[in-house]
Coordinates of C-alpha atoms in Angstrom, one line a residue:
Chain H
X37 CA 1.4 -6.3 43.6
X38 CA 5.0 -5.5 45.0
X39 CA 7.9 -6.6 43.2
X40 CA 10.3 -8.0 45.2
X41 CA 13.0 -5.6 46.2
X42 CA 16.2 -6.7 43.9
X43 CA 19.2 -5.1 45.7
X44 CA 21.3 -2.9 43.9
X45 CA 24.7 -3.8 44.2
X46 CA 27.8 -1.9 43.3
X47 CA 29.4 -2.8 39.5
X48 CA 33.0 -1.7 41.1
X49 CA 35.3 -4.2 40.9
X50 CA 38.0 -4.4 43.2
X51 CA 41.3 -3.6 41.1
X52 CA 43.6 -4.2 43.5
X53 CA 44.2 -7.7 42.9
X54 CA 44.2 -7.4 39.5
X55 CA 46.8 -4.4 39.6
X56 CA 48.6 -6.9 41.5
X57 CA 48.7 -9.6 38.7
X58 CA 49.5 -6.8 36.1
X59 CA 52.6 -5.3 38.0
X60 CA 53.5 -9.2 38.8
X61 CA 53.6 -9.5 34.7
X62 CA 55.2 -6.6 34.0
X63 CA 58.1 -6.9 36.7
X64 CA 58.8 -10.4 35.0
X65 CA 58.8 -9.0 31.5
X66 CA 60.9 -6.0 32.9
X67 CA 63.6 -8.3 34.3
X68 CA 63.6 -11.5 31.7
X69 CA 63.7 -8.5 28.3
X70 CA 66.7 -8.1 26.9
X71 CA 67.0 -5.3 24.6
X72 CA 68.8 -6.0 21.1
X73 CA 71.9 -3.8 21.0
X74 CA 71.8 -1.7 18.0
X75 CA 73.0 -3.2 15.6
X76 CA 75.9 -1.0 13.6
X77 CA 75.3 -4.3 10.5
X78 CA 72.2 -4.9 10.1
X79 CA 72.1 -8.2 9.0
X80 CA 68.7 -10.4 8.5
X81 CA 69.9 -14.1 9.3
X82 CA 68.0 -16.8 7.5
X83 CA 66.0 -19.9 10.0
X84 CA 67.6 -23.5 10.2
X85 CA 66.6 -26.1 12.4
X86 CA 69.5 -26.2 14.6
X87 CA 69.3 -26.2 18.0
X88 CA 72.2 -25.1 19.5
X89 CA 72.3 -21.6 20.9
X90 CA 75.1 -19.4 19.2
X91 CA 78.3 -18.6 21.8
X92 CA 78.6 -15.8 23.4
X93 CA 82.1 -15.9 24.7
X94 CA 85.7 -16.3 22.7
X95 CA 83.3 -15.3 20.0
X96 CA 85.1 -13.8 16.4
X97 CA 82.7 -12.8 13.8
X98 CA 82.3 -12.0 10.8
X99 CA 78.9 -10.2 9.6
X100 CA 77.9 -10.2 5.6
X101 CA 75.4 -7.9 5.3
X102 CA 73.2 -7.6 2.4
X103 CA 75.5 -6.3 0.1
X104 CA 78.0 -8.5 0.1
X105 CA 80.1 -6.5 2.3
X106 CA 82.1 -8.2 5.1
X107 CA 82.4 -7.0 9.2
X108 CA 84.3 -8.6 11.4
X109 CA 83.8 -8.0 15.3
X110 CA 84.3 -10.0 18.7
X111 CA 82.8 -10.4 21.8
X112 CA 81.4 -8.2 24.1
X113 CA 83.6 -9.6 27.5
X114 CA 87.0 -8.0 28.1
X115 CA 88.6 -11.3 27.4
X116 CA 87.9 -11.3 24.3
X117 CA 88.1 -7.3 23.0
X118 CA 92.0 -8.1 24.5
X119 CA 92.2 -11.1 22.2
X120 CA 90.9 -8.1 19.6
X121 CA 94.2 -5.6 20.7
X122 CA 96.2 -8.6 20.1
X123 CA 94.7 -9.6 16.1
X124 CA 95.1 -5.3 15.7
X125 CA 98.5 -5.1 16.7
X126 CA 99.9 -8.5 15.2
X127 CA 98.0 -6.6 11.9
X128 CA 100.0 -3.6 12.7
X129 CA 103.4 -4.6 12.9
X130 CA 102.6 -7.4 9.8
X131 CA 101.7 -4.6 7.6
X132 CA 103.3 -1.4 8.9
X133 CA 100.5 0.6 9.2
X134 CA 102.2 2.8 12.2
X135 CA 99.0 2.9 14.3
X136 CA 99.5 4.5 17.5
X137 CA 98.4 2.8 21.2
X138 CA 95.4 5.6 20.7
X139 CA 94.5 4.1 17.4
X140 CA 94.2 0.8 18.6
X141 CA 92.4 1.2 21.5
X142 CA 89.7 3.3 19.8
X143 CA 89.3 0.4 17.3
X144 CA 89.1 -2.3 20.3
X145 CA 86.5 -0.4 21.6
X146 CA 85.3 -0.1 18.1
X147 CA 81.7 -2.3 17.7
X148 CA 83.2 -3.7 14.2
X149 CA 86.3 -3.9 11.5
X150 CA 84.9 -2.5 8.7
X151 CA 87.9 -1.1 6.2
X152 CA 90.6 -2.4 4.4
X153 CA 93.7 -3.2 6.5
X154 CA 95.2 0.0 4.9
X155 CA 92.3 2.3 6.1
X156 CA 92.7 1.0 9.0
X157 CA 93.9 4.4 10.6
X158 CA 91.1 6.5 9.0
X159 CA 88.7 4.0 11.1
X160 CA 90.6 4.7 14.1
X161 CA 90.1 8.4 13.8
X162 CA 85.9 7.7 13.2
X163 CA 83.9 8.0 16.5
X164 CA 81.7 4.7 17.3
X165 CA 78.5 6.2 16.0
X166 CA 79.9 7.7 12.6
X167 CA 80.7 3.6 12.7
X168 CA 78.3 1.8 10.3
X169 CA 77.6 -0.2 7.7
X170 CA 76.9 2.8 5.1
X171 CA 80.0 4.5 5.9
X172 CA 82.2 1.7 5.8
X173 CA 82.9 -0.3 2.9
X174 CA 83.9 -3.8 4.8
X175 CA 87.0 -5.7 4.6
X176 CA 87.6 -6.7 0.9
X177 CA 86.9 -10.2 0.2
X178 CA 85.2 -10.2 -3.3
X179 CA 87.8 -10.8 -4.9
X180 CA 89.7 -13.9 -4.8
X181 CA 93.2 -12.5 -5.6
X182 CA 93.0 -9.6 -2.7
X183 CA 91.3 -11.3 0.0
X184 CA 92.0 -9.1 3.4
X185 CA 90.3 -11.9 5.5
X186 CA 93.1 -14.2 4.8
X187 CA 95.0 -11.7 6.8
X188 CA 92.5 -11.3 9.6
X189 CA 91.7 -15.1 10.3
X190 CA 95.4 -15.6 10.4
X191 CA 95.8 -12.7 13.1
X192 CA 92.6 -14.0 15.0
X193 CA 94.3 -17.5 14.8
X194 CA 97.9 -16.1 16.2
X195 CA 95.5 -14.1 19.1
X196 CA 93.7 -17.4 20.0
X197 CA 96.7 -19.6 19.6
X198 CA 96.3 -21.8 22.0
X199 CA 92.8 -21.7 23.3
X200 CA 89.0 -22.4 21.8
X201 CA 88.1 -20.2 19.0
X202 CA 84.4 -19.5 18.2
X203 CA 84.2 -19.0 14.7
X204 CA 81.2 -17.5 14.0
X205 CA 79.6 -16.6 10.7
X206 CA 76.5 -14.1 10.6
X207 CA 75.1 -13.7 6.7
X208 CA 72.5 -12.0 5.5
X209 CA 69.7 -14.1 3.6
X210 CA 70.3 -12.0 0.1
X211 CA 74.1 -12.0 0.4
X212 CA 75.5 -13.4 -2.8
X213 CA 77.1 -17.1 -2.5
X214 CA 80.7 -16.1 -3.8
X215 CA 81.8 -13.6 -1.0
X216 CA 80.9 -16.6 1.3
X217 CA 82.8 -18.6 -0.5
X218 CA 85.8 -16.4 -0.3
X219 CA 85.0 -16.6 3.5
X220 CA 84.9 -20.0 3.9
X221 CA 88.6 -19.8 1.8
X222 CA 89.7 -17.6 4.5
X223 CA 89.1 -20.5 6.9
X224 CA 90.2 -23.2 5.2
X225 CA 93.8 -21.5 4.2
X226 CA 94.3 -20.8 8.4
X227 CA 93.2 -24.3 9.5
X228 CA 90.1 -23.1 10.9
X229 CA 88.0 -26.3 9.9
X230 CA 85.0 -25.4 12.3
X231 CA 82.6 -23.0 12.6
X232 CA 79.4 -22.0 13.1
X233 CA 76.4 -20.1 11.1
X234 CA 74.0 -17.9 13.0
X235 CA 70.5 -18.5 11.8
X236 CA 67.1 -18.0 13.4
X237 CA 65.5 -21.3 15.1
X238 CA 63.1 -23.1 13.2
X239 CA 60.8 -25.7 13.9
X240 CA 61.6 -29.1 12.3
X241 CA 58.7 -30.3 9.9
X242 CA 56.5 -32.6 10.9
X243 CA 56.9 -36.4 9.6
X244 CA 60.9 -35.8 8.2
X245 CA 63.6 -38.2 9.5
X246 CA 64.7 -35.9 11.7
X247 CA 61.6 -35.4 13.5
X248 CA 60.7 -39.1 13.5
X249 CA 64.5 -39.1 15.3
X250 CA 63.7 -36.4 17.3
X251 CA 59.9 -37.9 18.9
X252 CA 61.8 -41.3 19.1
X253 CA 64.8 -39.6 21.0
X254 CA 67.3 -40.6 19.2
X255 CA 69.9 -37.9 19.6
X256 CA 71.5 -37.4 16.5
Chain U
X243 CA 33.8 3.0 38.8
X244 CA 34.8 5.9 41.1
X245 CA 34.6 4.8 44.5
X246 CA 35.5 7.5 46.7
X247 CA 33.8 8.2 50.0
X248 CA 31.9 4.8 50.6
X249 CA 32.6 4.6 54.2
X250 CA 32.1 8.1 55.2
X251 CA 28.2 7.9 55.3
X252 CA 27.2 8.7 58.4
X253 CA 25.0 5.8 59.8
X254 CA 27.7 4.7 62.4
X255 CA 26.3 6.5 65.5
X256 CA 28.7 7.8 67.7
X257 CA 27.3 8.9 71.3
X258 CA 25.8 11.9 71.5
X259 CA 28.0 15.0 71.8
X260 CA 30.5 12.9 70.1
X261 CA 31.9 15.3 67.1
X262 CA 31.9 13.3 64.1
X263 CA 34.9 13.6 62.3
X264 CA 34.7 13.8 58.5
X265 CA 35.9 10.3 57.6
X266 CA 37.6 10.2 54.1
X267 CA 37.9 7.2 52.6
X268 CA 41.1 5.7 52.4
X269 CA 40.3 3.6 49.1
X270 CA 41.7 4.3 45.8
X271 CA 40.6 3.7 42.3
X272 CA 43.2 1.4 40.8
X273 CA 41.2 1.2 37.2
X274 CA 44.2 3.7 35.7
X275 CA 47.2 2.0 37.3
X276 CA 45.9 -1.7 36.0
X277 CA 45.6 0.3 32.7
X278 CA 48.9 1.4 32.7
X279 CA 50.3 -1.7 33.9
X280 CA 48.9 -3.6 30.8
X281 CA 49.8 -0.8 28.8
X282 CA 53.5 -1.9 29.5
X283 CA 53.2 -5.4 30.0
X284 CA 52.5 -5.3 26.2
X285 CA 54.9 -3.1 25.1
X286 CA 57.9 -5.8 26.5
X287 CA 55.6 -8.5 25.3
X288 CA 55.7 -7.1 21.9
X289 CA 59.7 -6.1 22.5
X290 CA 61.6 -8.8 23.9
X291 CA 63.2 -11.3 22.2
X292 CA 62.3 -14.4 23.5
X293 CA 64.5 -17.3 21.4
X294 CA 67.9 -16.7 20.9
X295 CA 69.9 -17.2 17.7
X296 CA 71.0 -20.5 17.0
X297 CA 74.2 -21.7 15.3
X298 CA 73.8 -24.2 12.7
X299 CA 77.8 -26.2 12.6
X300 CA 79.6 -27.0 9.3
X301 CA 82.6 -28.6 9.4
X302 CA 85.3 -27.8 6.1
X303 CA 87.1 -30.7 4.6
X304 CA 91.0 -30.4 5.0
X305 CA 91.8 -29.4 1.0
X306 CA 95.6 -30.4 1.7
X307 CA 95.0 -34.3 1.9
X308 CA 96.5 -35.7 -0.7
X309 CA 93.8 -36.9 -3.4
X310 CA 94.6 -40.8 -3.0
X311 CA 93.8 -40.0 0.8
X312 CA 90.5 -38.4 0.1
X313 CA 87.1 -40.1 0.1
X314 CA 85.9 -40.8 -3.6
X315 CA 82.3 -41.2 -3.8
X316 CA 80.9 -43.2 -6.1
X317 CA 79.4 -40.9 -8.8
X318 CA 76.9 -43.0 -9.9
X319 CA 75.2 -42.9 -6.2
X320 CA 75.7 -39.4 -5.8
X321 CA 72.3 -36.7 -6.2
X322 CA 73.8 -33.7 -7.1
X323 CA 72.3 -30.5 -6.3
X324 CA 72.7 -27.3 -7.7
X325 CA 71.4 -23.8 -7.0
X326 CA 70.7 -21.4 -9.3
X327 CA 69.8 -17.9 -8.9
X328 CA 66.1 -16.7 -7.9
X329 CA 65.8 -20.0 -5.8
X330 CA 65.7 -22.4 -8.4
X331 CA 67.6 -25.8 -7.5
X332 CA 68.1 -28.2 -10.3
X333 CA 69.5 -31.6 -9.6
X334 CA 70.6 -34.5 -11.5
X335 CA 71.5 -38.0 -10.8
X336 CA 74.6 -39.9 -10.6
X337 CA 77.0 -38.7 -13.3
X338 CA 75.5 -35.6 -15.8
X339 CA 74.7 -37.3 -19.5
X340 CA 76.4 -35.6 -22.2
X341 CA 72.6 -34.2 -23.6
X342 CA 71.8 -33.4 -20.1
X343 CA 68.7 -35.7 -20.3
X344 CA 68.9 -36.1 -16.6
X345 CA 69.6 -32.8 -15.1
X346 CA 66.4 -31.9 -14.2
X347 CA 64.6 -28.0 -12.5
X348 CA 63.0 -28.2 -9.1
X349 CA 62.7 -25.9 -6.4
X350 CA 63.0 -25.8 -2.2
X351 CA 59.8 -27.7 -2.0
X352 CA 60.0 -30.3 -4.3
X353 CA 64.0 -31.2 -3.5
X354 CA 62.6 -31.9 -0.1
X355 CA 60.6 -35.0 -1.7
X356 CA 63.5 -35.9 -4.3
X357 CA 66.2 -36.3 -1.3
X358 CA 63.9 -38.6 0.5
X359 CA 62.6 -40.7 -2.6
X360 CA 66.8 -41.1 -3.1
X361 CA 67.4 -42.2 0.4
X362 CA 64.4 -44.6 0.6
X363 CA 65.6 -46.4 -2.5
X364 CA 67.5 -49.8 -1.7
X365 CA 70.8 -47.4 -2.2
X366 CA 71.5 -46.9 1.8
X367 CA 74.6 -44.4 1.2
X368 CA 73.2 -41.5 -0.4
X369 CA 75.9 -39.0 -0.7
X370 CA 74.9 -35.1 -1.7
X371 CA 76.8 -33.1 -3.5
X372 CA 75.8 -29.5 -3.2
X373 CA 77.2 -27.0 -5.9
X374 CA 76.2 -23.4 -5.4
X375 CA 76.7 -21.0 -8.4
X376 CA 77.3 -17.8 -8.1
X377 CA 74.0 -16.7 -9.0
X378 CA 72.6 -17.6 -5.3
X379 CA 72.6 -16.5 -2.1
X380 CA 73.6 -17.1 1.1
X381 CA 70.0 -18.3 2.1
X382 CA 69.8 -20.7 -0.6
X383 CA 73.0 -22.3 0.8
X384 CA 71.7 -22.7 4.7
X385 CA 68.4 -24.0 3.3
X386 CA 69.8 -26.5 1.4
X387 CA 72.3 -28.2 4.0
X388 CA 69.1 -27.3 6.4
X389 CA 67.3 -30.1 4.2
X390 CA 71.1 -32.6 4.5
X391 CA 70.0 -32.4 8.7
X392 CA 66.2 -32.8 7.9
X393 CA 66.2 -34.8 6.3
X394 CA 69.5 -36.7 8.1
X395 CA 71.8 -36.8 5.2
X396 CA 74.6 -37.5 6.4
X397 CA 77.0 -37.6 3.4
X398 CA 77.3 -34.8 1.6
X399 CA 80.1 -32.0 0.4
X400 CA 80.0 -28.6 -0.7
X401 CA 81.7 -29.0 -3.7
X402 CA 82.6 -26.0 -6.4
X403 CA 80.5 -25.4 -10.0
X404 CA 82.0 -26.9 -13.0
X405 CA 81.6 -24.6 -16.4
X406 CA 79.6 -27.2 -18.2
X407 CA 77.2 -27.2 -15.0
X408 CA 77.4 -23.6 -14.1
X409 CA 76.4 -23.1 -18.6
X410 CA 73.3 -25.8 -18.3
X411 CA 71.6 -23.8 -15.3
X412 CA 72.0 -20.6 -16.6
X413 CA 70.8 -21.7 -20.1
X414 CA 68.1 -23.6 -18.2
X415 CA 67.3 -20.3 -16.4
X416 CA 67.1 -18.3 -19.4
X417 CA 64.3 -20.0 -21.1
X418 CA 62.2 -19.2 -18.2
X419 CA 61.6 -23.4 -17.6
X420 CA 63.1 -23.4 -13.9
X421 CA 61.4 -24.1 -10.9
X422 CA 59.8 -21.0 -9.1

């Protein structure tokens, strides 16, 4: 009896379409990645359900890290590190601190504030990576009675005078409620009625008003 | 998988006298590159940052209106909320009894359910008041006027601690009966 003769075919695979898919994936994940700018505060935001993406332009914020301590830093477009000269100079001259041109422009390029107003000089000398949150001890605002960001809203008011202001507030989930008070005092006493919280997106829960408002398209 | 030299055989016949060059094959194994490729297709998977932060807006009241000018709310419609440290949330109803008989220990879950139960009830304008102490944080704040646009409240203040409140949670806390 002869068995029928089963041809023996080859188990190779032709890769090149497959290669093709997998650089096709890769190029898009190459272009559409944006890497996360190392962060000098690391700060952990907590989620909310709001929808609206955070502002990247005429941007001031202020970062309160985990310890309570409080950063304050602006946008990355040239627009707005000028508006930054501006708040550091109208600081100079307010409170005499005799900073030079060289001092300020090493703290506009600076990624944060992160001193009291009088130290303000000692940052200036730092380079950008001796800049972080464990060698700087943030712009005092624990205290109620000495509250530097009093001082700095009014500045960022005087260097935005005029135009729309992004007030942008970026806390840390642990950060203690009373420095974020003090914050939100700093706003209030410059007129600054409006701002915004950064917090991580998060979906709405099923079957809550706003979701029924939401699937019903009521736009709230 | 290798497949090198497949069309090199020899069982094309040339004419005879015709040298036959040695043919190599022109094909190459693309197993490693497809490798590679997936290698890295995972790594900015697992790296990129797809959704971008969001803001969540809060407007301030202006302090310097005048008090007449202000909006009172009626205390006896008003939920109050109050956070205490460790997550707890205790809340009490309209205004707080002398023996604090209604001031009552709940947590982020359960205020979820209390905030709806108040806005259900044939009262239409609930108003929140939210008092943070100075026990908790920043998270417990965003999560709490998270739930006001959850659940779509739309009255409600952030409003500072009085003593009297500020001494009920952290007696509450200390005998261990808060929420967890």
């Amino acid at each position: 009896m002869g068995r029928p003769k089963i041809a023996r075919k080859s188990t190779a695979v032709d890769m090149t379409a497959m290669c093709d898919v997998a650089f096709l994936l890769l190029s898009f994940f190459i272009l559409t990645t944006k890497f996360k700018p190392s962060e000098a505060v690391p700060v952990s935001t907590p989620s909310s359900v709001a929808n609206k993406i955070a502002p990247e332009t005429d941007v001031v914020m202020i970062s309160l890290n985990a310890d309570g301590h409080v950063y304050l830093s602006v946008g990355d477009s040239q627009r707005d590190k000028d508006k930054k000269q501006a708040m550091l100079e109208s600081i100079n001259q307010r409170f005499s601190l005799g900073l030079t041109p060289t001092d300020i422009a090493n703290l506009k390029k600076a990624p944060f504030i992160g001193v009291p107003i009088a130290q303000l000089k000692q940052q200036a000398a730092l380079s950008t990576d001796q800049m972080n949150s464990k060698t700087l001890p943030g712009i005092p605002s624990q205290d109620t009675a000495r509250n530097e960001m009093n001082d700095w809203m009014a500045a960022a008011v005087q260097a935005y005078q005029g135009e729309k202001m992004n007030l942008i507030l970026k806390g840390d989930n642990v950060a203690k409620y009373p420095v974020f008070k003090n914050i939100i005092a700093a706003f209030k006493k410059n007129e600054q009625f409006k701002f915004s919280m950064v917090t991580n997106p998060q979906a709405v829960p099923q079957g809550s008003d706003l979701w029924k408002d939401n699937v019903s398209g009521k736009a709230q | 998988m290798a497949e090198m030299d497949t069309s090199g055989g020899g069982h094309h016949k040339k004419g005879p006298g015709v040298k036959k060059g040695k043919k190599l094959s022109t094909r190459v194994d693309l197993t490693p590159m497809v490798d590679l490729g997936f290698l890295l297709i995972t790594f900015f998977i697992f790296t990129t940052t797809m959704s971008q932060p969001t803001a969540m807006r809060l407007a301030l009241p202006d302090d310097r209106v005048k008090p007449e000018d202000q909006n009172k709310i009626k205390q006896s419609g008003a939920l109050t909320i109050l956070l205490g440290r460790d997550n707890n949330v205790f809340y009490y109803e309209g205004e707080l009894a002398p023996d604090a008989s209604n001031f009552k220990a709940s947590n982020f879950k359960e205020i979820r359910d209390e905030i709806i139960s108040r806005k259900r009830s044939a009262d239409t304008n609930l108003v929140v008041v939210i008092k943070p102490s100075d026990e908790c944080t920043y998270k417990n704040v965003i999560d709490i006027l998270d739930e006001m646009s959850i659940n779509v409240v739309k009255r409600y203040a952030m409003v500072d601690i009085t003593d009297v409140e500020d001494q009920l949670i952290k007696r509450t806390e200390g005998g261990g009966t808060g929420g967890q």
